[in-house]
Amino acid sequence: EAQVTQNPRYLITVTGKKLTVTCSQNMNHEYMSWYRQDPGLGLRQIYYSMNVEVTDKGDVPEGYKVSRKEKRNFPLILESPSPNQTSLYFCASSFYNSPLHFGNGTRLTVT
Amino acid sequence: DAKTTQPNSMESNEEEPVHLPCNHSTISGTDYIHWYRQLPSQGPEYVIHGLTSNVNNRMASLAIAEDRKSSTLILHRATLRDAAVYYCILKRYNFNKFYFGSGTKLNVKP
């Protein structure tokens, strides 16, 4: 089944403890992207990747890192999480100029 | 960056048509109009997209104004499963940025 898989679905952590949220897609998509969703603000793009080893900042990249070493994987890294990064995170992928396929989300709480 | 304006919420009765409006007065010639919806506790899912002409698929229809400054997503017979937040997005061709606004929360009454 074609899908975008995010792990974990729920994560509670403390300020400053590095964490990684994984994203994997099995559709051979070139494009992958991370979004965060906060009440009243809709979805905002954090980072995106046009292909392996090609990444670029979205609208809210501060405090996040990404890497794209393989086509299927696009992990989101929070080196030193802070409470303002408590949010619902979505990974998405697509072929170039095609509709996005989203994962089911990761709910992160930073205390 | 081209933005869209949608009503915060709308209500419909089950099995009746629903027309969800979207204004995009600053649209450029290479912007495609995309619609996604987000069901509770899920990621957004693609519904339909178009450039200039009206579009139909198994989920919905997209009516685009002649001047392209507005569009309407049409659900022909709303079901309870269509209750979701609907996002109207402009996607520039060859430019991989999708700007999601706050969307329209659709409530479907039995």
XYZ file of N, CA and C in Angstrom:
663
model
N 0.841 -1.197 0.000
C 0.000 0.000 0.000
C 0.880 1.252 0.000
N 0.543 2.213 -0.888
C 1.287 3.456 -0.973
C 1.021 4.287 0.268
N 2.079 4.700 0.941
C 1.838 5.479 2.151
C 3.061 6.265 2.577
N 2.788 7.259 3.436
C 3.815 8.016 4.132
C 3.698 7.634 5.604
N 4.795 7.152 6.169
C 4.779 6.641 7.542
C 5.631 7.511 8.442
N 5.009 8.018 9.478
C 5.710 8.828 10.460
C 5.791 8.057 11.772
N 6.911 8.225 12.444
C 7.059 7.639 13.784
C 7.873 8.561 14.677
N 7.509 8.676 15.954
C 6.334 8.050 16.559
C 5.066 8.853 16.288
N 3.912 8.338 16.663
C 2.660 9.088 16.541
C 2.506 10.093 17.671
N 3.004 9.746 18.823
C 2.948 10.628 19.994
C 4.318 10.639 20.664
N 4.734 11.803 21.119
C 6.031 11.928 21.782
C 5.961 13.030 22.819
N 6.331 12.680 24.036
C 6.445 13.665 25.114
C 7.903 13.684 25.532
N 8.478 14.883 25.562
C 9.882 14.995 25.910
C 10.095 16.240 26.766
N 11.326 16.424 27.182
C 11.656 17.579 28.013
C 12.531 18.553 27.227
N 12.529 19.775 27.644
C 13.312 20.822 26.990
C 14.768 20.427 26.887
N 15.323 20.579 25.667
C 16.745 20.352 25.467
C 17.160 18.948 25.113
N 16.262 17.997 25.178
C 16.629 16.607 24.866
C 16.394 16.332 23.385
N 17.490 16.112 22.670
C 17.435 15.923 21.220
C 16.481 14.804 20.833
N 15.729 15.045 19.754
C 14.828 14.004 19.273
C 14.765 14.018 17.756
N 14.362 12.876 17.218
C 14.193 12.736 15.770
C 12.829 12.128 15.491
N 12.108 12.734 14.571
C 10.856 12.177 14.077
C 11.130 11.641 12.678
N 10.829 10.375 12.478
C 11.142 9.770 11.188
C 9.968 9.877 10.224
N 10.303 9.926 8.937
C 9.294 9.940 7.876
C 9.809 9.072 6.738
N 8.999 8.167 6.275
C 9.378 7.287 5.192
C 8.224 7.152 4.208
N 8.556 7.155 2.907
C 7.523 6.967 1.885
C 7.963 5.861 0.926
N 6.965 5.124 0.422
C 7.266 3.975 -0.438
C 6.784 4.195 -1.867
N 6.672 5.459 -2.278
C 6.137 5.770 -3.602
C 7.190 6.318 -4.561
N 8.450 6.284 -4.141
C 9.560 6.779 -4.964
C 9.428 8.276 -5.306
N 8.804 9.019 -4.394
C 8.614 10.444 -4.615
C 9.925 11.205 -4.465
N 10.104 12.203 -5.355
C 11.308 13.033 -5.250
C 11.163 14.062 -4.119
N 9.960 14.603 -3.996
C 9.722 15.729 -3.109
C 9.199 15.257 -1.762
N 9.781 15.783 -0.686
C 9.288 15.514 0.663
C 9.317 16.808 1.468
N 8.439 16.883 2.456
C 8.297 18.134 3.181
C 7.783 17.883 4.588
N 8.125 18.799 5.490
C 7.616 18.751 6.862
C 6.781 19.996 7.135
N 5.652 19.793 7.841
C 4.776 20.878 8.253
C 4.509 20.750 9.748
N 4.206 21.890 10.356
C 3.663 21.858 11.700
C 2.285 22.506 11.685
N 1.411 22.012 12.515
C 0.041 22.523 12.559
C -0.279 22.974 13.974
N -0.637 24.237 14.078
C -0.989 24.815 15.364
C -2.368 25.451 15.266
N -3.129 25.429 16.361
C -4.485 25.990 16.323
C -4.498 27.434 15.826
N -5.367 27.711 14.873
C -5.506 29.064 14.347
C -4.455 29.476 13.333
N -3.433 28.645 13.134
C -2.344 29.009 12.215
C -2.284 28.102 11.000
N -3.113 27.100 10.928
C -3.077 26.190 9.779
C -1.787 25.397 9.745
N -1.428 24.921 8.576
C -0.185 24.176 8.395
C 0.894 25.113 7.875
N 2.054 25.070 8.487
C 3.167 25.892 8.068
C 4.347 24.986 7.722
N 4.980 25.296 6.609
C 6.060 24.455 6.110
C 7.343 24.727 6.879
N 8.011 23.659 7.292
C 9.251 23.784 8.066
C 10.462 23.670 7.136
N 10.569 22.545 6.464
C 11.631 22.286 5.509
C 11.053 21.448 4.382
N 11.722 21.476 3.228
C 11.354 20.588 2.155
C 12.606 20.115 1.434
N 12.434 19.048 0.662
C 13.540 18.459 -0.072
C 13.082 18.101 -1.473
N 13.837 18.583 -2.459
C 13.485 18.295 -3.851
C 14.024 16.941 -4.309
N 15.038 16.431 -3.636
C 15.601 15.123 -3.974
C 16.707 14.808 -2.966
N 17.376 13.686 -3.154
C 18.426 13.267 -2.224
C 19.490 14.361 -2.141
N 19.873 14.687 -0.893
C 20.909 15.682 -0.602
C 20.515 17.098 -1.019
N 19.249 17.348 -1.318
C 18.777 18.689 -1.666
C 17.657 19.081 -0.705
N 17.956 20.006 0.202
C 16.945 20.461 1.158
C 16.905 21.981 1.195
N 15.785 22.521 1.618
C 15.655 23.975 1.690
C 14.673 24.357 2.776
N 14.831 25.585 3.282
C 13.986 26.055 4.371
C 12.601 26.400 3.869
N 11.624 26.119 4.734
C 10.270 26.568 4.480
C 10.027 27.882 5.192
N 8.842 28.050 5.751
C 8.485 29.313 6.383
C 8.888 29.401 7.851
N 9.025 28.264 8.533
C 9.338 28.272 9.968
C 10.439 27.270 10.287
N 11.666 27.454 9.769
C 12.718 26.454 9.945
C 13.495 26.535 11.260
N 13.326 27.640 12.000
C 14.173 27.850 13.178
C 13.957 26.749 14.210
N 15.056 26.157 14.669
C 14.995 25.129 15.703
C 14.883 23.715 15.153
N 14.880 23.584 13.839
C 14.733 22.275 13.196
C 15.889 22.015 12.231
N 16.172 20.740 12.049
C 17.110 20.300 11.019
C 16.487 19.130 10.290
N 16.926 18.922 9.052
C 16.481 17.770 8.282
C 17.669 17.192 7.541
N 17.493 15.987 7.037
C 18.492 15.388 6.154
C 17.770 14.515 5.139
N 18.394 14.354 3.987
C 17.796 13.494 2.937
C 18.929 12.677 2.302
N 19.313 11.646 3.029
C 20.407 10.784 2.557
C 19.900 9.690 1.628
N 18.638 9.334 1.793
C 18.004 8.338 0.921
C 16.705 8.933 0.410
N 16.275 8.466 -0.758
C 15.074 9.032 -1.360
C 13.843 8.806 -0.495
N 13.731 7.680 0.153
C 12.517 7.329 0.867
C 12.404 7.977 2.249
N 13.492 8.437 2.825
C 13.467 8.908 4.211
C 13.774 10.391 4.338
N 13.076 11.049 5.262
C 13.268 12.492 5.459
C 13.037 12.798 6.937
N 14.017 12.502 7.791
C 13.814 12.718 9.223
C 13.846 14.188 9.617
N 13.063 14.515 10.628
C 13.042 15.857 11.218
C 13.750 15.792 12.568
N 14.734 16.645 12.743
C 15.577 16.613 13.941
C 15.383 17.896 14.744
N 15.122 17.715 16.023
C 15.075 18.851 16.946
C 16.260 18.684 17.887
N 17.296 19.506 17.678
C 18.542 19.359 18.445
C 18.330 19.723 19.914
N 17.574 20.750 20.179
C 17.319 21.207 21.534
C 15.877 21.705 21.623
N 14.944 20.783 21.746
C 13.525 21.168 21.700
C 13.144 22.154 22.800
N 12.210 23.023 22.470
C 11.691 23.977 23.442
C 10.163 23.874 23.461
N 9.531 24.355 24.523
C 8.063 24.235 24.620
C 7.312 24.833 23.431
N 7.875 25.864 22.797
C 7.158 26.454 21.647
C 7.193 25.561 20.413
N 7.873 24.440 20.492
C 7.843 23.462 19.405
C 6.816 22.356 19.674
N 6.072 22.493 20.748
C 4.926 21.606 20.973
C 3.928 21.853 19.860
N 3.597 20.803 19.111
C 2.774 20.977 17.931
C 2.426 19.615 17.342
N 1.614 19.650 16.293
C 1.299 18.461 15.503
C 2.088 18.559 14.204
N 2.893 17.553 13.923
C 3.793 17.584 12.783
C 3.341 16.594 11.712
N 3.417 17.054 10.457
C 3.059 16.208 9.318
C 4.186 16.179 8.313
N 4.457 14.973 7.824
C 5.364 14.776 6.715
C 4.535 14.546 5.453
N 5.015 15.012 4.324
C 4.301 14.818 3.067
C 5.296 14.526 1.952
N 4.828 13.856 0.911
C 5.687 13.585 -0.233
C 4.880 13.651 -1.514
N 5.582 13.811 -2.632
C 4.896 13.827 -3.931
C 5.917 13.693 -5.049
N 5.418 13.346 -6.225
C 6.206 13.559 -7.422
C 6.197 15.057 -7.694
N 7.162 15.477 -8.459
C 7.280 16.901 -8.750
C 6.010 17.412 -9.432
N 5.477 18.519 -8.947
C 4.273 19.143 -9.499
C 3.022 18.268 -9.415
N 3.003 17.368 -8.461
C 1.842 16.505 -8.240
C 1.286 16.723 -6.834
N 0.072 16.256 -6.577
C -0.510 16.443 -5.241
C 0.303 15.772 -4.138
N 0.189 16.341 -2.950
C 0.910 15.826 -1.786
C 0.198 14.627 -1.163
N 0.995 13.699 -0.641
C 0.499 12.603 0.188
C 1.044 12.852 1.592
N 0.146 12.861 2.567
C 0.530 13.173 3.941
C 0.564 11.921 4.819
N 1.436 11.971 5.829
C 1.402 10.969 6.887
C 0.292 11.296 7.869
N 0.150 10.477 8.902
C -0.938 10.656 9.867
C -0.563 11.555 11.041
N 0.641 12.067 11.031
C 0.993 13.064 12.024
C 1.731 12.525 13.235
N 2.501 13.412 13.849
C 3.196 13.140 15.107
C 2.869 14.265 16.072
N 2.262 13.893 17.185
C 1.926 14.926 18.178
C 3.051 15.008 19.185
N 3.744 16.141 19.174
C 4.904 16.348 20.046
C 4.557 17.309 21.170
N 4.909 16.909 22.386
C 4.775 17.784 23.547
C 6.138 17.934 24.197
N 6.558 19.205 24.336
C 7.842 19.506 24.976
C 7.558 20.221 26.291
N 7.992 19.634 27.398
C 7.705 20.227 28.715
C 8.943 20.910 29.295
N 3.666 36.268 -1.827
C 3.101 34.923 -1.887
C 1.584 35.016 -1.991
N 1.051 34.307 -2.966
C -0.380 34.371 -3.184
C -1.110 33.671 -2.046
N -2.141 34.316 -1.502
C -2.882 33.766 -0.386
C -4.330 33.544 -0.788
N -5.001 32.749 0.022
C -6.416 32.465 -0.229
C -7.244 32.870 0.975
N -8.518 33.169 0.746
C -9.442 33.526 1.809
C -10.644 32.601 1.758
N -10.922 31.968 2.883
C -12.055 31.049 2.973
C -12.868 31.376 4.225
N -14.171 31.058 4.197
C -14.945 31.227 5.445
C -14.429 30.260 6.503
N -14.541 30.672 7.763
C -14.045 29.818 8.843
C -14.823 28.520 8.961
N -16.124 28.599 8.767
C -16.941 27.398 8.930
C -18.173 27.470 8.048
N -18.701 26.299 7.722
C -19.955 26.181 6.981
C -20.681 24.950 7.485
N -21.989 24.962 7.251
C -22.798 23.836 7.695
C -23.638 23.347 6.519
N -23.855 22.051 6.465
C -24.657 21.480 5.392
C -25.495 20.349 5.957
N -26.571 20.046 5.243
C -27.365 18.867 5.589
C -26.875 17.677 4.782
N -26.971 16.516 5.381
C -26.562 15.286 4.713
C -27.338 15.108 3.419
N -26.649 14.635 2.387
C -27.209 14.327 1.067
C -27.583 15.573 0.263
N -27.229 16.746 0.751
C -27.432 17.959 -0.050
C -26.089 18.412 -0.617
N -26.123 19.184 -1.702
C -24.846 19.679 -2.252
C -24.248 20.740 -1.344
N -22.933 20.835 -1.390
C -22.203 21.829 -0.612
C -21.291 22.593 -1.556
N -21.309 23.912 -1.430
C -20.444 24.772 -2.233
C -19.497 25.513 -1.288
N -18.225 25.179 -1.368
C -17.230 25.798 -0.486
C -16.470 26.843 -1.291
N -16.581 28.129 -0.913
C -15.936 29.176 -1.711
C -14.507 29.456 -1.278
N -13.747 30.017 -2.215
C -12.379 30.429 -1.935
C -12.049 31.635 -2.804
N -11.522 32.680 -2.189
C -11.067 33.852 -2.928
C -9.555 33.867 -3.006
N -9.062 34.154 -4.190
C -7.610 34.234 -4.392
C -7.342 35.331 -5.396
N -7.544 36.567 -4.954
C -7.500 37.723 -5.871
C -6.095 38.015 -6.382
N -5.055 37.520 -5.704
C -3.682 37.804 -6.144
C -3.073 36.625 -6.912
N -3.899 35.745 -7.409
C -3.404 34.557 -8.121
C -2.618 34.987 -9.355
N -1.555 34.238 -9.641
C -0.776 34.528 -10.840
C -1.071 33.475 -11.904
N -0.572 33.728 -13.112
C -0.912 32.869 -14.240
C -0.457 31.425 -14.099
N 0.600 31.202 -13.303
C 1.129 29.844 -13.173
C 0.702 29.166 -11.868
N -0.216 29.768 -11.146
C -0.709 29.159 -9.897
C -1.829 28.173 -10.178
N -1.642 26.951 -9.712
C -2.713 25.974 -9.732
C -3.537 26.104 -8.448
N -4.825 25.846 -8.538
C -5.707 25.879 -7.373
C -5.891 24.435 -6.888
N -5.449 24.192 -5.680
C -5.559 22.858 -5.082
C -6.542 22.905 -3.926
N -7.242 21.802 -3.721
C -8.073 21.628 -2.531
C -7.653 20.349 -1.817
N -7.475 20.494 -0.522
C -7.214 19.352 0.347
C -8.250 19.377 1.456
N -8.440 18.226 2.096
C -9.292 18.221 3.273
C -8.610 17.416 4.367
N -8.945 17.769 5.589
C -8.352 17.093 6.739
C -9.460 16.577 7.640
N -9.574 15.273 7.676
C -10.521 14.639 8.579
C -9.951 14.644 9.988
N -10.792 14.564 11.004
C -10.302 14.572 12.381
C -9.233 13.509 12.614
N -8.166 13.907 13.262
C -7.064 13.017 13.651
C -6.328 12.390 12.469
N -6.397 13.035 11.304
C -5.670 12.524 10.148
C -4.881 13.642 9.481
N -3.956 13.238 8.609
C -3.267 14.220 7.800
C -4.161 14.686 6.666
N -3.861 15.840 6.094
C -4.648 16.316 4.954
C -4.601 15.319 3.802
N -5.685 15.288 3.027
C -5.701 14.437 1.839
C -6.119 15.266 0.636
N -5.553 14.942 -0.488
C -5.829 15.656 -1.734
C -7.268 15.429 -2.168
N -7.909 16.493 -2.646
C -9.270 16.372 -3.164
C -9.290 16.589 -4.677
N -8.787 17.733 -5.116
C -8.890 18.077 -6.533
C -8.001 19.275 -6.825
N -7.611 19.481 -8.066
C -6.914 20.710 -8.424
C -7.212 21.077 -9.867
N -6.988 22.361 -10.195
C -7.215 22.830 -11.542
C -6.448 24.107 -11.822
N -6.416 24.482 -13.099
C -5.709 25.701 -13.497
C -6.689 26.752 -13.999
N -7.434 26.427 -15.038
C -8.378 27.395 -15.605
C -9.769 26.800 -15.796
N -9.815 25.571 -16.244
C -11.111 24.960 -16.557
C -11.694 24.263 -15.335
N -12.997 24.107 -15.326
C -13.645 23.342 -14.269
C -13.180 21.882 -14.337
N -13.120 21.255 -13.179
C -12.591 19.902 -13.071
C -13.559 19.038 -12.267
N -13.653 17.786 -12.666
C -14.476 16.837 -11.907
C -13.664 15.599 -11.607
N -13.848 15.029 -10.430
C -13.329 13.695 -10.145
C -14.333 12.982 -9.254
N -13.952 11.804 -8.777
C -14.920 10.999 -8.046
C -15.277 11.622 -6.697
N -14.439 12.503 -6.202
C -14.689 13.089 -4.885
C -15.501 14.375 -4.972
N -15.210 15.201 -5.981
C -15.794 16.544 -5.991
C -15.659 17.169 -7.362
N -16.197 18.382 -7.475
C -16.010 19.210 -8.657
C -15.375 20.526 -8.228
N -14.603 21.104 -9.125
C -13.969 22.392 -8.878
C -14.419 23.357 -9.964
N -15.071 24.432 -9.535
C -15.509 25.464 -10.461
C -14.603 26.669 -10.287
N -13.975 27.110 -11.383
C -13.018 28.217 -11.337
C -13.609 29.386 -12.093
N -13.624 30.556 -11.446
C -14.154 31.757 -12.089
C -13.326 32.101 -13.317
N -13.962 32.800 -14.240
C -13.302 33.118 -15.507
C -12.032 33.960 -15.287
N -12.081 34.868 -14.316
C -10.905 35.699 -14.022
C -9.948 35.010 -13.052
N -10.288 33.813 -12.600
C -9.493 32.971 -11.703
C -9.279 33.581 -10.322
N -10.005 34.616 -9.989
C -9.812 35.234 -8.684
C -10.620 34.532 -7.590
N -11.412 33.578 -7.959
C -12.152 32.794 -6.975
C -12.431 31.406 -7.540
N -12.731 30.488 -6.625
C -13.090 29.137 -7.043
C -14.050 28.556 -6.016
N -14.711 27.483 -6.397
C -15.683 26.836 -5.508
C -15.502 25.330 -5.584
N -15.344 24.724 -4.454
C -15.325 23.261 -4.372
C -16.751 22.792 -4.152
N -17.188 21.867 -4.976
C -18.562 21.382 -4.892
C -18.563 19.906 -4.510
N -19.214 19.626 -3.388
C -19.485 18.239 -2.998
C -20.932 17.982 -3.384
N -21.172 17.051 -4.263
C -22.501 16.937 -4.863
C -23.550 16.414 -3.889
N -23.161 15.503 -3.018
C -24.079 14.982 -1.995
C -23.280 14.766 -0.724
N -23.369 15.701 0.193
C -22.572 15.615 1.407
C -22.970 14.402 2.247
N -21.980 13.739 2.770
C -22.215 12.658 3.730
C -21.556 13.046 5.051
N -21.890 12.316 6.101
C -21.298 12.608 7.405
C -19.779 12.468 7.355
N -19.276 11.604 6.475
C -17.837 11.406 6.357
C -17.137 12.580 5.695
N -17.907 13.489 5.121
C -17.310 14.681 4.489
C -17.050 15.792 5.498
N -17.456 15.604 6.740
C -17.181 16.616 7.768
C -15.673 16.687 7.995
N -15.099 17.841 7.700
C -13.645 17.987 7.723
C -13.304 19.464 7.592
N -12.013 19.762 7.676
C -11.536 21.106 7.344
C -11.046 21.064 5.900
N -11.554 21.981 5.089
C -11.213 22.031 3.665
C -10.280 23.209 3.412
N -9.150 22.905 2.785
C -8.147 23.925 2.511
C -8.080 24.219 1.008
N -8.125 25.486 0.683
C -7.926 25.956 -0.684
C -6.509 26.513 -0.757
N -5.713 26.025 -1.685
C -4.297 26.364 -1.721
C -3.888 26.729 -3.138
N -3.004 27.709 -3.246
C -2.412 28.038 -4.541
C -1.023 27.417 -4.611
N -0.769 26.710 -5.665
C 0.508 26.036 -5.845
C 1.104 26.501 -7.169
N 2.244 27.199 -7.066
C 2.874 27.733 -8.286
C 3.571 26.603 -9.020
N 3.367 26.538 -10.334
C 3.987 25.498 -11.139
C 5.497 25.586 -11.035
N 6.132 24.435 -10.851
C 7.592 24.331 -10.730
C 8.131 25.020 -9.481
N 7.273 25.234 -8.495
C 7.714 25.853 -7.260
C 7.035 25.106 -6.130
N 7.810 24.322 -5.401
C 7.184 23.380 -4.483
C 6.860 23.958 -3.125
N 6.064 24.996 -3.101
C 5.565 25.528 -1.832
C 4.046 25.492 -1.855
N 3.500 24.945 -0.815
C 2.050 24.907 -0.635
C 1.731 25.768 0.587
N 0.883 26.767 0.421
C 0.507 27.617 1.544
C -0.886 27.237 2.019
N -0.930 26.600 3.181
C -2.207 26.215 3.767
C -2.675 27.339 4.690
N -3.868 27.861 4.460
C -4.446 28.825 5.399
C -5.134 28.084 6.520
N -6.144 28.697 7.099
C -6.863 28.058 8.211
C -7.995 27.172 7.729
N -8.389 27.313 6.468
C -9.397 26.430 5.901
C -10.802 26.708 6.367
N -11.735 25.949 5.823
C -13.161 26.013 6.193
C -13.541 24.715 6.885
N -14.045 24.845 8.090
C -14.513 23.657 8.796
C -15.949 23.372 8.369
N -16.158 22.241 7.729
C -17.482 21.848 7.247
C -18.137 20.901 8.242
N -19.317 21.298 8.687
C -20.114 20.442 9.563
C -21.296 19.904 8.764
N -21.486 18.599 8.776
C -22.587 17.976 8.045
C -23.597 17.428 9.043
N -24.821 17.922 8.933
C -25.872 17.500 9.854
C -26.681 16.360 9.273
N -27.005 15.350 10.114
C -27.807 14.229 9.614
C -29.230 14.673 9.278
